[in-house]
Amino acid sequence: MTNFSRSLPEEDLKKRLHPREEDIRGHYFRDTTAIIHSYPFRRLRHKTQVFFSPKNDHICTRIEHVMHVATVSATICRALGLNGDLAWAISLGHDLGHPPFGHEGERIVSSLLKDRGGFIHEQYALRVVDCLINYGRGINLTYAVRDGIASHCGERFEQVIKPDFSLKNLGPGDAGGAGVRDLYPSTWEGAVVRMSDKIAYLGRDMEDALQLKLIRISDVPEEVAKVLGTTNSDIIDTLVNDIITRSPDLDAIGFSDRIFGALLALKTFNYRAIYRHEVFASVSKFLFRILSTLFSYLLELFVKFRYDSPAYRSEGNLLAVRFGDFCGKMRAFYESEAAEAETVVLDYIAGMTDDYALESIREIMIPSRFELQLNDIFLKSAAENP
């Protein structure tokens, strides 16, 4: 039986890219507050978890998902005697690299960057926290939190996870986050977050699909219903308690055979009945048009105007003005890294919320200023010809 005492030296785990004196909050709680106060974290409330731009207030958004991961991971850490503050910070930061429109948005962005190796949100998140927040300065997180963010991959389903206890060369995240998803966490807390990501989304996605009537409760596989339950709260409770009970004997963070079998059955069901539902296939082509059009348009603008913010106003739409303002504020950082045009455009689009991406595509087609001019013309005509 393990007591989870093995660890990298504390001075390595708490090391930052830039030296900073510890304050009353402690290293990891300070990281939590830095993440919460950042603009990318605030924008998560308007980013898709699974269901695009939901009008139903009870459907999970990206910010709710990270809060679910945080509460699940902190609960497990508390039970196993691990550092809850560290797990909380990793959880809140783990999806800061997600582009708009959820995993479908990530697939589309990756296809647009295929010549550069694609896009992986967990690795791109390092670029967000190390470089993009605060206009190129980042938020200077600890190694342990940065490592947990970069290695959280929620798409891999392992029965057990054990930290590699390695000190990785986590340079500021690369533009696009191109790379492989074979990183494992350096800490027990990072391993807990990696498991908690799956615990948090599988049951909740099923619950949302039931509420949207994409599936019926009778569709849920019998093994899932009997072993895990049919509500999100029951599923989370079963999975969390199993990890807490089994992990000490496994010398790792993991599930029992019976529970893991049911978890895989739930995953298979979700992919077949929810994530590959025809409604997503029909929406996907429109999302591709939106993101590819935005990418091409902004790339053309940047090649033309570069960092000359006032010049973007000649386009006559708010998207161009806002993008020009972004380029001006980020100029010093981009010039310091000799950023390519595609990198600048990626950073802007990846930071968009669903709503802002939809608003931006409308601005390209029918700028709000033009719409106001048309309204003025119609109103004037109506007044003159009652």
Tab-separated table of C-alpha atoms in Angstrom:
chain	number	residue	atom	x	y	z
A	1	MET	CA	0.000	0.000	0.000
A	2	THR	CA	1.332	3.438	-0.962
A	3	ASN	CA	1.091	6.631	1.035
A	4	PHE	CA	1.779	8.702	-2.106
A	5	SER	CA	4.895	10.168	-0.521
A	6	ARG	CA	7.175	9.840	-3.541
A	7	SER	CA	7.629	13.197	-5.214
A	8	LEU	CA	9.999	15.537	-6.976
A	9	PRO	CA	11.748	18.001	-4.651
A	10	GLU	CA	9.428	20.792	-3.518
A	11	GLU	CA	11.793	23.453	-4.856
A	12	ASP	CA	11.427	21.962	-8.353
A	13	LEU	CA	7.640	21.697	-8.167
A	14	LYS	CA	7.262	25.286	-6.969
A	15	LYS	CA	9.748	26.779	-9.399
A	16	ARG	CA	8.422	29.500	-11.716
A	17	LEU	CA	9.658	30.764	-15.076
A	18	HIS	CA	10.498	34.017	-13.294
A	19	PRO	CA	11.452	34.129	-9.585
A	20	ARG	CA	8.664	35.335	-7.320
A	21	GLU	CA	8.536	35.593	-3.553
A	22	GLU	CA	5.856	33.448	-1.907
A	23	ASP	CA	3.005	35.351	-0.275
A	24	ILE	CA	0.356	34.432	2.289
A	25	ARG	CA	-1.642	32.437	-0.263
A	26	GLY	CA	1.056	29.819	-0.807
A	27	HIS	CA	2.427	28.822	-4.197
A	28	TYR	CA	-0.488	26.827	-5.603
A	29	PHE	CA	-3.382	28.889	-4.280
A	30	ARG	CA	-1.624	31.924	-5.760
A	31	ASP	CA	-1.697	30.106	-9.112
A	32	THR	CA	-5.414	29.459	-8.675
A	33	THR	CA	-6.153	33.147	-8.135
A	34	ALA	CA	-3.958	34.143	-11.092
A	35	ILE	CA	-5.908	31.784	-13.356
A	36	ILE	CA	-9.314	32.917	-12.083
A	37	HIS	CA	-8.488	36.588	-12.679
A	38	SER	CA	-7.248	35.986	-16.233
A	39	TYR	CA	-9.281	36.864	-19.330
A	40	PRO	CA	-8.990	33.371	-20.886
A	41	PHE	CA	-10.580	31.849	-17.771
A	42	ARG	CA	-13.458	34.335	-17.875
A	43	ARG	CA	-14.102	33.491	-21.515
A	44	LEU	CA	-14.606	29.797	-20.685
A	45	ARG	CA	-18.189	30.557	-19.651
A	46	HIS	CA	-19.007	31.230	-23.306
A	47	LYS	CA	-17.092	28.287	-24.773
A	48	THR	CA	-18.622	24.947	-25.723
A	49	GLN	CA	-18.151	21.846	-23.621
A	50	VAL	CA	-20.000	19.481	-25.978
A	51	PHE	CA	-23.189	21.181	-27.149
A	52	PHE	CA	-22.648	24.267	-29.300
A	53	SER	CA	-23.879	27.669	-28.102
A	54	PRO	CA	-26.658	26.228	-25.942
A	55	LYS	CA	-29.651	28.454	-25.229
A	56	ASN	CA	-30.561	26.192	-22.336
A	57	ASP	CA	-28.986	27.646	-19.179
A	58	HIS	CA	-28.620	24.188	-17.639
A	59	ILE	CA	-26.379	22.715	-20.352
A	60	CYS	CA	-22.723	22.456	-19.348
A	61	THR	CA	-20.295	25.080	-20.634
A	62	ARG	CA	-16.512	24.881	-20.535
A	63	ILE	CA	-16.266	26.892	-17.307
A	64	GLU	CA	-18.704	24.546	-15.532
A	65	HIS	CA	-16.661	21.590	-16.714
A	66	VAL	CA	-13.417	22.916	-15.225
A	67	MET	CA	-15.229	23.596	-11.949
A	68	HIS	CA	-16.516	20.013	-11.935
A	69	VAL	CA	-12.973	18.741	-12.531
A	70	ALA	CA	-11.699	20.948	-9.700
A	71	THR	CA	-14.234	19.698	-7.161
A	72	VAL	CA	-13.755	16.048	-8.134
A	73	SER	CA	-9.952	16.238	-8.034
A	74	ALA	CA	-9.887	18.196	-4.770
A	75	THR	CA	-12.188	15.605	-3.165
A	76	ILE	CA	-9.949	12.720	-4.230
A	77	CYS	CA	-6.820	14.564	-3.089
A	78	ARG	CA	-8.361	15.322	0.290
A	79	ALA	CA	-9.199	11.641	0.802
A	80	LEU	CA	-5.732	10.464	-0.267
A	81	GLY	CA	-3.808	13.074	1.706
A	82	LEU	CA	-2.603	14.930	-1.394
A	83	ASN	CA	-2.390	18.670	-2.076
A	84	GLY	CA	-5.865	19.970	-2.888
A	85	ASP	CA	-4.609	23.461	-3.758
A	86	LEU	CA	-2.354	22.020	-6.456
A	87	ALA	CA	-5.149	19.884	-7.910
A	88	TRP	CA	-7.513	22.858	-7.860
A	89	ALA	CA	-5.045	25.080	-9.760
A	90	ILE	CA	-4.315	22.440	-12.411
A	91	SER	CA	-8.042	21.805	-12.864
A	92	LEU	CA	-8.953	25.454	-13.354
A	93	GLY	CA	-6.174	25.917	-15.898
A	94	HIS	CA	-6.403	22.645	-17.775
A	95	ASP	CA	-8.722	23.835	-20.574
A	96	LEU	CA	-7.446	27.389	-21.095
A	97	GLY	CA	-6.079	26.308	-24.479
A	98	HIS	CA	-9.436	25.239	-25.925
A	99	PRO	CA	-10.589	27.104	-29.062
A	100	PRO	CA	-14.286	27.903	-29.618
A	101	PHE	CA	-16.826	25.148	-30.368
A	102	GLY	CA	-15.322	22.462	-28.147
A	103	HIS	CA	-13.541	19.407	-29.501
A	104	GLU	CA	-15.038	19.933	-32.952
A	105	GLY	CA	-13.484	23.399	-32.949
A	106	GLU	CA	-10.171	21.847	-31.939
A	107	ARG	CA	-10.333	19.343	-34.808
A	108	ILE	CA	-11.049	22.142	-37.274
A	109	VAL	CA	-8.251	24.376	-35.994
A	110	SER	CA	-5.903	21.386	-36.115
A	111	SER	CA	-6.845	20.776	-39.757
A	112	LEU	CA	-6.121	24.421	-40.588
A	113	LEU	CA	-2.664	23.977	-39.034
A	114	LYS	CA	-1.874	20.528	-40.444
A	115	ASP	CA	1.218	21.842	-42.251
A	116	ARG	CA	2.525	22.989	-38.865
A	117	GLY	CA	1.811	19.743	-37.053
A	118	GLY	CA	-1.773	20.423	-35.978
A	119	PHE	CA	-3.172	21.707	-32.708
A	120	ILE	CA	-3.360	20.097	-29.242
A	121	HIS	CA	-5.233	22.168	-26.688
A	122	GLU	CA	-3.447	20.963	-23.539
A	123	GLN	CA	-0.035	21.859	-24.943
A	124	TYR	CA	-1.303	25.103	-26.421
A	125	ALA	CA	-2.601	25.973	-22.935
A	126	LEU	CA	1.026	26.397	-21.861
A	127	ARG	CA	1.365	29.159	-24.440
A	128	VAL	CA	-1.736	30.800	-23.003
A	129	VAL	CA	-0.528	30.803	-19.388
A	130	ASP	CA	3.152	31.427	-20.155
A	131	CYS	CA	2.861	34.008	-22.916
A	132	LEU	CA	-0.527	35.263	-24.061
A	133	ILE	CA	-2.165	36.370	-20.818
A	134	ASN	CA	-1.229	39.934	-19.870
A	135	TYR	CA	-0.191	40.764	-23.449
A	136	GLY	CA	2.904	38.608	-23.611
A	137	ARG	CA	3.893	38.438	-19.958
A	138	GLY	CA	1.891	35.363	-18.901
A	139	ILE	CA	0.952	34.591	-15.294
A	140	ASN	CA	4.157	32.874	-14.171
A	141	LEU	CA	2.717	29.628	-12.787
A	142	THR	CA	4.638	26.998	-10.837
A	143	TYR	CA	6.194	24.022	-12.602
A	144	ALA	CA	3.762	21.599	-10.939
A	145	VAL	CA	0.703	23.437	-12.250
A	146	ARG	CA	2.148	23.916	-15.736
A	147	ASP	CA	3.089	20.242	-15.877
A	148	GLY	CA	-0.409	19.187	-14.806
A	149	ILE	CA	-2.013	21.383	-17.467
A	150	ALA	CA	0.229	20.102	-20.269
A	151	SER	CA	-0.240	16.423	-19.354
A	152	HIS	CA	-3.950	16.292	-18.500
A	153	CYS	CA	-5.076	14.678	-21.779
A	154	GLY	CA	-8.701	13.707	-21.191
A	155	GLU	CA	-9.068	11.671	-24.375
A	156	ARG	CA	-6.939	8.739	-23.223
A	157	PHE	CA	-8.627	6.193	-20.976
A	158	GLU	CA	-6.234	4.360	-18.677
A	159	GLN	CA	-7.305	2.152	-15.792
A	160	VAL	CA	-4.384	3.366	-13.698
A	161	ILE	CA	-2.080	6.374	-13.906
A	162	LYS	CA	1.195	6.796	-12.120
A	163	PRO	CA	3.290	9.978	-12.264
A	164	ASP	CA	6.586	9.768	-14.131
A	165	PHE	CA	8.237	11.948	-11.448
A	166	SER	CA	10.332	13.580	-14.176
A	167	LEU	CA	11.381	17.205	-14.438
A	168	LYS	CA	10.320	18.003	-17.995
A	169	ASN	CA	11.618	20.774	-20.192
A	170	LEU	CA	8.371	22.724	-20.282
A	171	GLY	CA	9.371	25.760	-22.281
A	172	PRO	CA	6.629	28.283	-23.049
A	173	GLY	CA	3.998	26.441	-25.068
A	174	ASP	CA	4.489	26.331	-28.747
A	175	ALA	CA	2.158	28.198	-31.084
A	176	GLY	CA	-0.445	25.620	-31.993
A	177	GLY	CA	0.593	23.175	-29.325
A	178	ALA	CA	1.718	20.759	-32.013
A	179	GLY	CA	3.153	17.578	-30.592
A	180	VAL	CA	2.115	14.261	-29.120
A	181	ARG	CA	-0.194	13.348	-26.272
A	182	ASP	CA	2.208	11.044	-24.483
A	183	LEU	CA	3.127	13.302	-21.559
A	184	TYR	CA	2.388	11.920	-18.106
A	185	PRO	CA	2.142	14.136	-15.012
A	186	SER	CA	5.112	14.658	-12.715
A	187	THR	CA	2.875	14.699	-9.625
A	188	TRP	CA	0.205	12.575	-7.964
A	189	GLU	CA	-2.117	15.581	-8.105
A	190	GLY	CA	-1.619	15.849	-11.861
A	191	ALA	CA	-2.549	12.174	-12.174
A	192	VAL	CA	-5.693	12.792	-10.116
A	193	VAL	CA	-6.726	15.697	-12.377
A	194	ARG	CA	-6.172	13.568	-15.468
A	195	MET	CA	-8.586	10.960	-14.078
A	196	SER	CA	-11.005	13.595	-12.784
A	197	ASP	CA	-11.369	15.110	-16.258
A	198	LYS	CA	-12.987	11.894	-17.486
A	199	ILE	CA	-15.077	11.501	-14.340
A	200	ALA	CA	-16.393	15.039	-14.753
A	201	TYR	CA	-17.452	14.912	-18.382
A	202	LEU	CA	-18.787	11.426	-19.148
A	203	GLY	CA	-21.756	11.506	-16.773
A	204	ARG	CA	-22.479	15.185	-17.333
A	205	ASP	CA	-22.456	14.810	-21.126
A	206	MET	CA	-24.923	11.935	-20.808
A	207	GLU	CA	-27.112	14.035	-18.510
A	208	ASP	CA	-27.084	16.954	-20.971
A	209	ALA	CA	-27.921	14.654	-23.881
A	210	LEU	CA	-30.897	13.321	-21.920
A	211	GLN	CA	-32.089	16.842	-21.206
A	212	LEU	CA	-31.787	17.776	-24.892
A	213	LYS	CA	-33.618	14.536	-25.798
A	214	LEU	CA	-30.788	13.273	-28.006
A	215	ILE	CA	-30.987	10.013	-26.044
A	216	ARG	CA	-33.454	8.310	-23.701
A	217	ILE	CA	-32.725	6.787	-20.322
A	218	SER	CA	-33.612	3.383	-21.804
A	219	ASP	CA	-30.702	3.803	-24.252
A	220	VAL	CA	-28.132	3.722	-21.446
A	221	PRO	CA	-26.355	0.325	-21.441
A	222	GLU	CA	-27.458	-2.014	-18.665
A	223	GLU	CA	-23.883	-2.416	-17.381
A	224	VAL	CA	-23.555	1.355	-16.996
A	225	ALA	CA	-26.921	1.737	-15.289
A	226	LYS	CA	-26.323	-1.136	-12.836
A	227	VAL	CA	-22.692	-0.426	-11.951
A	228	LEU	CA	-22.357	3.358	-12.253
A	229	GLY	CA	-25.924	4.655	-12.150
A	230	THR	CA	-28.020	6.758	-14.515
A	231	THR	CA	-27.536	10.234	-13.059
A	232	ASN	CA	-24.418	12.360	-13.158
A	233	SER	CA	-24.275	12.573	-9.370
A	234	ASP	CA	-24.467	8.768	-8.997
A	235	ILE	CA	-21.810	8.233	-11.662
A	236	ILE	CA	-19.419	10.738	-10.073
A	237	ASP	CA	-20.024	9.309	-6.602
A	238	THR	CA	-19.323	5.751	-7.766
A	239	LEU	CA	-16.166	6.643	-9.701
A	240	VAL	CA	-14.713	8.925	-7.024
A	241	ASN	CA	-15.258	6.422	-4.223
A	242	ASP	CA	-13.751	3.630	-6.302
A	243	ILE	CA	-10.579	5.652	-6.958
A	244	ILE	CA	-10.282	6.573	-3.286
A	245	THR	CA	-10.723	2.953	-2.217
A	246	ARG	CA	-8.555	1.267	-4.852
A	247	SER	CA	-5.665	3.693	-5.415
A	248	PRO	CA	-3.682	2.982	-2.219
A	249	ASP	CA	-3.517	-0.741	-3.047
A	250	LEU	CA	-2.621	-0.071	-6.685
A	251	ASP	CA	0.312	2.200	-5.867
A	252	ALA	CA	-1.231	4.430	-8.520
A	253	ILE	CA	-4.354	6.484	-9.193
A	254	GLY	CA	-6.837	4.042	-10.652
A	255	PHE	CA	-10.074	2.090	-10.815
A	256	SER	CA	-11.075	-1.455	-9.923
A	257	ASP	CA	-11.643	-3.855	-12.839
A	258	ARG	CA	-15.431	-3.845	-12.458
A	259	ILE	CA	-15.779	-0.072	-12.327
A	260	PHE	CA	-13.308	0.516	-15.151
A	261	GLY	CA	-15.212	-1.926	-17.355
A	262	ALA	CA	-18.407	0.046	-16.779
A	263	LEU	CA	-16.530	3.312	-17.392
A	264	LEU	CA	-15.356	2.039	-20.788
A	265	ALA	CA	-18.928	0.991	-21.574
A	266	LEU	CA	-20.106	4.526	-20.753
A	267	LYS	CA	-17.368	6.022	-22.922
A	268	THR	CA	-18.318	3.750	-25.851
A	269	PHE	CA	-21.977	4.659	-25.435
A	270	ASN	CA	-21.264	8.401	-25.290
A	271	TYR	CA	-19.155	8.311	-28.441
A	272	ARG	CA	-21.708	6.282	-30.366
A	273	ALA	CA	-24.902	7.940	-29.177
A	274	ILE	CA	-23.777	11.496	-28.366
A	275	TYR	CA	-20.443	12.683	-29.755
A	276	ARG	CA	-21.068	11.062	-33.178
A	277	HIS	CA	-24.760	11.940	-33.268
A	278	GLU	CA	-25.976	13.210	-36.631
A	279	VAL	CA	-26.680	16.633	-35.134
A	280	PHE	CA	-22.927	17.184	-34.694
A	281	ALA	CA	-22.153	16.007	-38.216
A	282	SER	CA	-24.626	18.506	-39.661
A	283	VAL	CA	-23.214	21.374	-37.598
A	284	SER	CA	-19.563	20.510	-38.220
A	285	LYS	CA	-19.493	21.732	-41.822
A	286	PHE	CA	-20.849	25.127	-40.768
A	287	LEU	CA	-18.291	25.420	-37.993
A	288	PHE	CA	-15.543	24.654	-40.507
A	289	ARG	CA	-16.774	27.442	-42.776
A	290	ILE	CA	-16.862	29.859	-39.861
A	291	LEU	CA	-13.386	29.121	-38.526
A	292	SER	CA	-11.691	28.721	-41.913
A	293	THR	CA	-13.226	31.985	-43.151
A	294	LEU	CA	-12.115	33.835	-40.022
A	295	PHE	CA	-8.624	32.366	-40.340
A	296	SER	CA	-8.264	33.357	-44.009
A	297	TYR	CA	-9.693	36.840	-43.494
A	298	LEU	CA	-7.562	37.717	-40.466
A	299	LEU	CA	-4.459	36.260	-42.107
A	300	GLU	CA	-5.031	38.493	-45.112
A	301	LEU	CA	-5.471	41.519	-42.842
A	302	PHE	CA	-2.345	40.820	-40.821
A	303	VAL	CA	-0.176	40.330	-43.907
A	304	LYS	CA	-1.475	43.678	-45.155
A	305	PHE	CA	-1.407	45.801	-41.978
A	306	ARG	CA	0.908	43.940	-39.552
A	307	TYR	CA	1.054	45.885	-36.259
A	308	ASP	CA	-0.357	49.169	-37.591
A	309	SER	CA	-3.507	49.194	-35.438
A	310	PRO	CA	-5.143	52.338	-36.933
A	311	ALA	CA	-4.830	50.891	-40.448
A	312	TYR	CA	-7.283	48.100	-39.612
A	313	ARG	CA	-10.064	50.670	-39.274
A	314	SER	CA	-10.137	51.061	-43.038
A	315	GLU	CA	-11.868	47.672	-43.201
A	316	GLY	CA	-14.983	49.222	-41.707
A	317	ASN	CA	-15.951	46.407	-39.351
A	318	LEU	CA	-15.556	45.790	-35.628
A	319	LEU	CA	-13.711	42.494	-36.062
A	320	ALA	CA	-10.905	44.191	-37.973
A	321	VAL	CA	-10.725	47.022	-35.442
A	322	ARG	CA	-10.541	44.617	-32.497
A	323	PHE	CA	-7.990	42.390	-34.198
A	324	GLY	CA	-5.876	45.439	-35.018
A	325	ASP	CA	-6.042	46.526	-31.388
A	326	PHE	CA	-4.940	43.029	-30.309
A	327	CYS	CA	-1.997	43.100	-32.737
A	328	GLY	CA	-0.901	46.493	-31.459
A	329	LYS	CA	-0.979	45.410	-27.817
A	330	MET	CA	0.866	42.165	-28.568
A	331	ARG	CA	3.437	43.724	-30.903
A	332	ALA	CA	6.396	43.694	-28.507
A	333	PHE	CA	5.857	40.028	-27.657
A	334	TYR	CA	5.324	38.880	-31.236
A	335	GLU	CA	8.347	40.774	-32.493
A	336	SER	CA	10.461	39.299	-29.698
A	337	GLU	CA	9.589	35.758	-30.836
A	338	ALA	CA	9.571	36.659	-34.554
A	339	ALA	CA	6.020	35.319	-34.782
A	340	GLU	CA	4.713	34.170	-38.138
A	341	ALA	CA	1.434	35.585	-39.424
A	342	GLU	CA	-0.341	32.245	-38.866
A	343	THR	CA	0.722	32.278	-35.220
A	344	VAL	CA	-0.808	35.699	-34.585
A	345	VAL	CA	-4.075	34.698	-36.251
A	346	LEU	CA	-4.211	31.382	-34.383
A	347	ASP	CA	-3.735	33.103	-31.031
A	348	TYR	CA	-6.632	35.444	-31.760
A	349	ILE	CA	-9.038	32.789	-33.044
A	350	ALA	CA	-8.181	30.226	-30.341
A	351	GLY	CA	-9.063	32.822	-27.715
A	352	MET	CA	-12.512	33.491	-29.171
A	353	THR	CA	-15.689	32.393	-27.438
A	354	ASP	CA	-18.426	30.676	-29.445
A	355	ASP	CA	-20.515	33.846	-29.418
A	356	TYR	CA	-17.637	36.068	-30.489
A	357	ALA	CA	-16.750	33.741	-33.376
A	358	LEU	CA	-20.370	33.872	-34.582
A	359	GLU	CA	-20.480	37.640	-34.135
A	360	SER	CA	-17.179	37.966	-36.010
A	361	ILE	CA	-18.373	36.032	-39.047
A	362	ARG	CA	-21.431	38.282	-39.193
A	363	GLU	CA	-19.145	41.327	-39.030
A	364	ILE	CA	-17.262	40.108	-42.092
A	365	MET	CA	-20.468	39.588	-44.080
A	366	ILE	CA	-22.606	42.477	-42.825
A	367	PRO	CA	-20.651	44.897	-40.610
A	368	SER	CA	-22.715	46.379	-37.793
A	369	ARG	CA	-21.858	49.871	-39.022
A	370	PHE	CA	-23.250	49.010	-42.467
A	371	GLU	CA	-26.358	47.536	-40.840
A	372	LEU	CA	-26.883	50.768	-38.896
A	373	GLN	CA	-26.477	52.783	-42.102
A	374	LEU	CA	-29.113	50.633	-43.811
A	375	ASN	CA	-31.479	51.104	-40.872
A	376	ASP	CA	-30.979	54.874	-41.034
A	377	ILE	CA	-31.748	54.847	-44.757
A	378	PHE	CA	-34.911	52.788	-44.258
A	379	LEU	CA	-36.073	54.947	-41.348
A	380	LYS	CA	-35.445	58.128	-43.317
A	381	SER	CA	-37.299	56.715	-46.318
A	382	ALA	CA	-40.249	55.685	-44.140
A	383	ALA	CA	-40.418	59.165	-42.589
A	384	GLU	CA	-40.363	60.854	-45.986
A	385	ASN	CA	-42.910	58.465	-47.512
A	386	PRO	CA	-45.484	57.759	-44.815
